[in-house]
Amino acid sequence: MKVETKCIQEGYKPANGEPVALPIYQSTTYAYDSTEHIGRLFDLKEAGHMYSRISNPTVAYVEEKIAALEGGVAAVCVTAGQTASFLSLFNILGAGDSFLCSSKIYGGTINLFSVTMKRMGIECIYFDDESSDEEIESLIKPNTKAVFAETLANPALTVLDIRRLADLSHRHGLPLIIDNTFPTPILCRPIEHGADIVIHSTTKYMDGHAVQVGGVVVDSGNFDWEKNGYACLTEPDESYHGVIYTESFGRAAYATKLRTQLVRDFGTCPPASAAFLLDLGLQTLAVRMEKHSANAMAAAKYLENHPMVDSVSYPGLENDKYHELAKKYLPNGCSGVVSFNIKGGKANAVKFMDALTMAKNVVHVAMVHTCVLHPASETHRQLTDEQLVAAGINPGMIRLSVGIENIDDIIADLEQGLKACE
Ligand SMILES: *Cc1c(COP(=O)(O)O)cnc(C)c1O
């Protein structure tokens, strides 16, 4: 099946006489005939739902669909994108370990990695993905356990050379974790380019309607945990009577450990009702991404030619710095987010934002509505000027998330915003 078809057909498949819509299994627990059967579930000798802190049937169908969309062996849905980023690392790292991370990532992820995970004794080492292999490799330490980066960085809109970073990571026996939130599996499937783990904030395009927060971790099943010495997956887990994940679960070892240990202990399984809404979003994801990409391309071209605009970043533009990488990794569209710098810096950026009438001024991105955000005074205000620059953010930068309204109305709104700055 092609990816558009998978959006509809994968996951829940009704049997004869069953409802066509994904049922919402609103239940915390599951009935079994014998204690012996439940015992087998507790020993991970048999698959099945026990308690909705760990898994739920509605959620499981959505996980199946997302795993199919990304081309992974298993997916684990969690309560936020932040949770997905954290668990994707914490599944294989602990106190005293470090990981490498591209400096061009989402501001919330920077807080999580630099402040909160530091308190857990985990060190995040940032690198510039445009520096040479040797420079990046020189940062790897004996305790380095993973490499993390975004396909299409939020909000810098740089395109990552996934294959190059995957090869670099694998030369050092490290798994590559990719945050693929902005492209979604419709526009890019990082596993096809060598990524080992893919995470998403499903809050963004996957949901697409701004109705619920969520995240997902997808396991490619391709990383060799045994060969590369990840004891947490190859040695007995006392909390499950000595189960060895790589022995019992083969290619799904990482995903199984993440669910059965971390989702169990942190209680990050999303509610069934949220999974139902996410599934609705996924059903239309392919048509939405096509429209978001086309509208964003038109808006980027309009902005590029406007005298009040200093510069526009959108990898779909022919003279964008990342256009060549976009041709390789985002051949069917560059998603819906455009960033641009208004002449006159922060003051004009604020004037522009306040003059818009249709585009919503919200702390959100990647939804059906067109919306705008000023990173320097909103999402990224906790970053120092140095960190802003490293994250690719100028004080006059506006992040425009182009919706799926008619493009003429979107451009008319941008027009009046820019007029207010003249
Ligand atoms: C929003 C976002 C996150 C965090 O996701 P939440 O669902 O808000 O927790 C992570 N990565 C990227 C690229 C994002 O845009």
GROMACS .gro file of N, CA and C in nm, residues 213-306:
model
  282
  213VAL      N    1  -0.300   1.708   2.260
  213VAL     CA    2  -0.154   1.700   2.265
  213VAL      C    3  -0.113   1.552   2.270
  214GLY      N    4  -0.011   1.517   2.195
  214GLY     CA    5   0.034   1.378   2.198
  214GLY      C    6   0.169   1.360   2.132
  215GLY      N    7   0.226   1.242   2.149
  215GLY     CA    8   0.354   1.211   2.086
  215GLY      C    9   0.360   1.064   2.052
  216VAL      N   10   0.462   1.027   1.976
  216VAL     CA   11   0.478   0.886   1.943
  216VAL      C   12   0.626   0.857   1.921
  217VAL      N   13   0.667   0.736   1.956
  217VAL     CA   14   0.803   0.687   1.931
  217VAL      C   15   0.790   0.566   1.839
  218VAL      N   16   0.860   0.570   1.726
  218VAL     CA   17   0.854   0.459   1.630
  218VAL      C   18   0.990   0.389   1.627
  219ASP      N   19   0.988   0.259   1.636
  219ASP     CA   20   1.110   0.177   1.634
  219ASP      C   21   1.125   0.116   1.495
  220SER      N   22   1.240   0.144   1.430
  220SER     CA   23   1.262   0.088   1.296
  220SER      C   24   1.287  -0.063   1.303
  221GLY      N   25   1.336  -0.108   1.419
  221GLY     CA   26   1.372  -0.249   1.431
  221GLY      C   27   1.507  -0.281   1.368
  222ASN      N   28   1.576  -0.178   1.319
  222ASN     CA   29   1.699  -0.203   1.243
  222ASN      C   30   1.828  -0.194   1.324
  223PHE      N   31   1.822  -0.132   1.443
  223PHE     CA   32   1.947  -0.112   1.516
  223PHE      C   33   1.986  -0.240   1.590
  224ASP      N   34   2.116  -0.274   1.585
  224ASP     CA   35   2.164  -0.396   1.651
  224ASP      C   36   2.211  -0.363   1.793
  225TRP      N   37   2.121  -0.379   1.888
  225TRP     CA   38   2.151  -0.343   2.028
  225TRP      C   39   2.254  -0.437   2.088
  226GLU      N   40   2.252  -0.562   2.046
  226GLU     CA   41   2.346  -0.661   2.100
  226GLU      C   42   2.488  -0.628   2.057
  227LYS      N   43   2.504  -0.613   1.927
  227LYS     CA   44   2.638  -0.587   1.873
  227LYS      C   45   2.697  -0.458   1.929
  228ASN      N   46   2.611  -0.360   1.951
  228ASN     CA   47   2.660  -0.229   1.994
  228ASN      C   48   2.662  -0.211   2.146
  229GLY      N   49   2.632  -0.318   2.219
  229GLY     CA   50   2.653  -0.317   2.365
  229GLY      C   51   2.554  -0.236   2.447
  230TYR      N   52   2.426  -0.245   2.416
  230TYR     CA   53   2.325  -0.176   2.497
  230TYR      C   54   2.270  -0.275   2.601
  231ALA      N   55   2.341  -0.279   2.716
  231ALA     CA   56   2.309  -0.379   2.818
  231ALA      C   57   2.164  -0.371   2.865
  232CYS      N   58   2.106  -0.250   2.865
  232CYS     CA   59   1.969  -0.235   2.914
  232CYS      C   60   1.870  -0.316   2.829
  233LEU      N   61   1.909  -0.352   2.709
  233LEU     CA   62   1.821  -0.432   2.624
  233LEU      C   63   1.864  -0.577   2.613
  234THR      N   64   1.986  -0.604   2.655
  234THR     CA   65   2.039  -0.740   2.635
  234THR      C   66   2.062  -0.814   2.767
  235GLU      N   67   2.040  -0.744   2.880
  235GLU     CA   68   2.054  -0.810   3.010
  235GLU      C   69   1.919  -0.820   3.079
  236PRO      N   70   1.902  -0.917   3.171
  236PRO     CA   71   1.770  -0.942   3.231
  236PRO      C   72   1.710  -0.818   3.300
  237ASP      N   73   1.579  -0.797   3.279
  237ASP     CA   74   1.506  -0.690   3.347
  237ASP      C   75   1.438  -0.751   3.468
  238GLU      N   76   1.486  -0.711   3.589
  238GLU     CA   77   1.433  -0.770   3.712
  238GLU      C   78   1.286  -0.736   3.731
  239SER      N   79   1.241  -0.625   3.673
  239SER     CA   80   1.101  -0.588   3.695
  239SER      C   81   1.005  -0.675   3.614
  240TYR      N   82   1.059  -0.761   3.528
  240TYR     CA   83   0.974  -0.857   3.455
  240TYR      C   84   1.034  -0.998   3.466
  241HIS      N   85   1.070  -1.038   3.585
  241HIS     CA   86   1.122  -1.174   3.607
  241HIS      C   87   1.234  -1.210   3.512
  242GLY      N   88   1.324  -1.113   3.492
  242GLY     CA   89   1.446  -1.144   3.416
  242GLY      C   90   1.429  -1.153   3.266
  243VAL      N   91   1.327  -1.090   3.212
  243VAL     CA   92   1.310  -1.094   3.067
  243VAL      C   93   1.427  -1.021   2.999
  244ILE      N   94   1.472  -1.075   2.886
  244ILE     CA   95   1.577  -1.009   2.806
  244ILE      C   96   1.510  -0.961   2.678
  245TYR      N   97   1.503  -0.830   2.662
  245TYR     CA   98   1.422  -0.773   2.554
  245TYR      C   99   1.465  -0.819   2.416
  246THR      N  100   1.597  -0.818   2.390
  246THR     CA  101   1.640  -0.857   2.255
  246THR      C  102   1.611  -1.005   2.227
  247GLU      N  103   1.615  -1.088   2.331
  247GLU     CA  104   1.586  -1.231   2.311
  247GLU      C  105   1.438  -1.255   2.291
  248SER      N  106   1.355  -1.192   2.376
  248SER     CA  107   1.212  -1.221   2.372
  248SER      C  108   1.138  -1.146   2.263
  249PHE      N  109   1.188  -1.028   2.224
  249PHE     CA  110   1.108  -0.944   2.133
  249PHE      C  111   1.180  -0.909   2.003
  250GLY      N  112   1.299  -0.961   1.985
  250GLY     CA  113   1.370  -0.946   1.858
  250GLY      C  114   1.376  -0.802   1.812
  251ARG      N  115   1.328  -0.776   1.692
  251ARG     CA  116   1.339  -0.643   1.633
  251ARG      C  117   1.256  -0.539   1.706
  252ALA      N  118   1.158  -0.582   1.785
  252ALA     CA  119   1.076  -0.484   1.858
  252ALA      C  120   1.124  -0.467   2.002
  253ALA      N  121   1.250  -0.503   2.030
  253ALA     CA  122   1.302  -0.497   2.167
  253ALA      C  123   1.293  -0.356   2.226
  254TYR      N  124   1.339  -0.258   2.149
  254TYR     CA  125   1.342  -0.119   2.199
  254TYR      C  126   1.201  -0.069   2.230
  255ALA      N  127   1.109  -0.089   2.135
  255ALA     CA  128   0.971  -0.041   2.155
  255ALA      C  129   0.905  -0.113   2.271
  256THR      N  130   0.931  -0.242   2.284
  256THR     CA  131   0.867  -0.319   2.393
  256THR      C  132   0.919  -0.272   2.528
  257LYS      N  133   1.050  -0.249   2.537
  257LYS     CA  134   1.106  -0.200   2.663
  257LYS      C  135   1.048  -0.063   2.697
  258LEU      N  136   1.039   0.022   2.596
  258LEU     CA  137   0.988   0.158   2.621
  258LEU      C  138   0.846   0.153   2.679
  259ARG      N  139   0.763   0.065   2.623
  259ARG     CA  140   0.626   0.057   2.674
  259ARG      C  141   0.620  -0.012   2.810
  260THR      N  142   0.683  -0.129   2.818
  260THR     CA  143   0.661  -0.211   2.937
  260THR      C  144   0.736  -0.158   3.059
  261GLN      N  145   0.844  -0.083   3.038
  261GLN     CA  146   0.913  -0.023   3.153
  261GLN      C  147   0.872   0.122   3.174
  262LEU      N  148   0.894   0.204   3.068
  262LEU     CA  149   0.882   0.349   3.089
  262LEU      C  150   0.738   0.397   3.088
  263VAL      N  151   0.659   0.350   2.992
  263VAL     CA  152   0.517   0.391   2.991
  263VAL      C  153   0.449   0.336   3.117
  264ARG      N  154   0.487   0.216   3.157
  264ARG     CA  155   0.433   0.159   3.282
  264ARG      C  156   0.467   0.248   3.402
  265ASP      N  157   0.595   0.290   3.411
  265ASP     CA  158   0.638   0.362   3.531
  265ASP      C  159   0.601   0.510   3.532
  266PHE      N  160   0.593   0.570   3.413
  266PHE     CA  161   0.562   0.713   3.408
  266PHE      C  162   0.415   0.741   3.376
  267GLY      N  163   0.342   0.639   3.336
  267GLY     CA  164   0.198   0.659   3.309
  267GLY      C  165   0.172   0.751   3.193
  268THR      N  166   0.238   0.724   3.080
  268THR     CA  167   0.229   0.817   2.967
  268THR      C  168   0.146   0.763   2.850
  269CYS      N  169   0.064   0.662   2.875
  269CYS     CA  170  -0.024   0.613   2.767
  269CYS      C  171  -0.137   0.715   2.750
  270PRO      N  172  -0.162   0.761   2.627
  270PRO     CA  173  -0.269   0.860   2.608
  270PRO      C  174  -0.407   0.801   2.630
  271PRO      N  175  -0.506   0.885   2.658
  271PRO     CA  176  -0.643   0.834   2.672
  271PRO      C  177  -0.697   0.783   2.538
  272ALA      N  178  -0.790   0.689   2.545
  272ALA     CA  179  -0.851   0.632   2.423
  272ALA      C  180  -0.916   0.740   2.338
  273SER      N  181  -0.980   0.836   2.403
  273SER     CA  182  -1.050   0.942   2.328
  273SER      C  183  -0.950   1.026   2.248
  274ALA      N  184  -0.831   1.047   2.303
  274ALA     CA  185  -0.728   1.123   2.232
  274ALA      C  186  -0.679   1.043   2.111
  275ALA      N  187  -0.663   0.912   2.130
  275ALA     CA  188  -0.618   0.827   2.020
  275ALA      C  189  -0.722   0.825   1.908
  276PHE      N  190  -0.849   0.826   1.945
  276PHE     CA  191  -0.956   0.831   1.844
  276PHE      C  192  -0.944   0.958   1.760
  277LEU      N  193  -0.922   1.072   1.825
  277LEU     CA  194  -0.908   1.199   1.752
  277LEU      C  195  -0.782   1.199   1.666
  278LEU      N  196  -0.674   1.142   1.719
  278LEU     CA  197  -0.551   1.135   1.641
  278LEU      C  198  -0.574   1.051   1.515
  279ASP      N  199  -0.649   0.943   1.530
  279ASP     CA  200  -0.677   0.859   1.414
  279ASP      C  201  -0.756   0.934   1.308
  280LEU      N  202  -0.850   1.017   1.351
  280LEU     CA  203  -0.926   1.099   1.254
  280LEU      C  204  -0.829   1.190   1.179
  281GLY      N  205  -0.738   1.250   1.252
  281GLY     CA  206  -0.639   1.338   1.190
  281GLY      C  207  -0.554   1.261   1.088
  282LEU      N  208  -0.512   1.143   1.127
  282LEU     CA  209  -0.425   1.064   1.038
  282LEU      C  210  -0.497   1.026   0.909
  283GLN      N  211  -0.627   1.008   0.916
  283GLN     CA  212  -0.700   0.967   0.795
  283GLN      C  213  -0.691   1.071   0.684
  284THR      N  214  -0.682   1.198   0.721
  284THR     CA  215  -0.675   1.304   0.618
  284THR      C  216  -0.534   1.363   0.606
  285LEU      N  217  -0.437   1.302   0.671
  285LEU     CA  218  -0.303   1.360   0.676
  285LEU      C  219  -0.243   1.381   0.536
  286ALA      N  220  -0.262   1.285   0.448
  286ALA     CA  221  -0.199   1.295   0.315
  286ALA      C  222  -0.254   1.413   0.235
  287VAL      N  223  -0.386   1.430   0.235
  287VAL     CA  224  -0.442   1.543   0.159
  287VAL      C  225  -0.407   1.676   0.225
  288ARG      N  226  -0.403   1.677   0.357
  288ARG     CA  227  -0.369   1.802   0.425
  288ARG      C  228  -0.224   1.842   0.398
  289MET      N  229  -0.132   1.747   0.404
  289MET     CA  230   0.009   1.781   0.383
  289MET      C  231   0.035   1.834   0.242
  290GLU      N  232  -0.038   1.779   0.148
  290GLU     CA  233  -0.024   1.826   0.010
  290GLU      C  234  -0.069   1.973   0.000
  291LYS      N  235  -0.183   2.003   0.062
  291LYS     CA  236  -0.238   2.138   0.058
  291LYS      C  237  -0.152   2.236   0.141
  292HIS      N  238  -0.109   2.192   0.259
  292HIS     CA  239  -0.021   2.278   0.341
  292HIS      C  240   0.104   2.314   0.261
  293SER      N  241   0.162   2.214   0.194
  293SER     CA  242   0.287   2.237   0.121
  293SER      C  243   0.265   2.333   0.004
  294ALA      N  244   0.154   2.316  -0.069
  294ALA     CA  245   0.128   2.402  -0.184
  294ALA      C  246   0.102   2.546  -0.138
  295ASN      N  247   0.021   2.561  -0.033
  295ASN     CA  248  -0.008   2.696   0.017
  295ASN      C  249   0.119   2.763   0.072
  296ALA      N  250   0.200   2.686   0.143
  296ALA     CA  251   0.323   2.742   0.202
  296ALA      C  252   0.418   2.787   0.091
  297MET      N  253   0.426   2.710  -0.015
  297MET     CA  254   0.512   2.744  -0.127
  297MET      C  255   0.467   2.878  -0.188
  298ALA      N  256   0.336   2.894  -0.206
  298ALA     CA  257   0.283   3.018  -0.264
  298ALA      C  258   0.306   3.136  -0.169
  299ALA      N  259   0.285   3.114  -0.040
  299ALA     CA  260   0.306   3.222   0.058
  299ALA      C  261   0.454   3.261   0.063
  300ALA      N  262   0.543   3.162   0.055
  300ALA     CA  263   0.688   3.188   0.060
  300ALA      C  264   0.729   3.272  -0.061
  301LYS      N  265   0.675   3.239  -0.178
  301LYS     CA  266   0.709   3.315  -0.299
  301LYS      C  267   0.660   3.458  -0.288
  302TYR      N  268   0.540   3.475  -0.233
  302TYR     CA  269   0.485   3.609  -0.215
  302TYR      C  270   0.575   3.691  -0.122
  303LEU      N  271   0.613   3.631  -0.008
  303LEU     CA  272   0.695   3.703   0.090
  303LEU      C  273   0.833   3.736   0.033
  304GLU      N  274   0.887   3.645  -0.042
  304GLU     CA  275   1.020   3.662  -0.100
  304GLU      C  276   1.028   3.789  -0.185
  305ASN      N  277   0.917   3.824  -0.248
  305ASN     CA  278   0.915   3.940  -0.337
  305ASN      C  279   0.865   4.068  -0.270
  306HIS      N  280   0.839   4.061  -0.139
  306HIS     CA  281   0.783   4.179  -0.072
  306HIS      C  282   0.894   4.271  -0.021
   0.00000   0.00000   0.00000
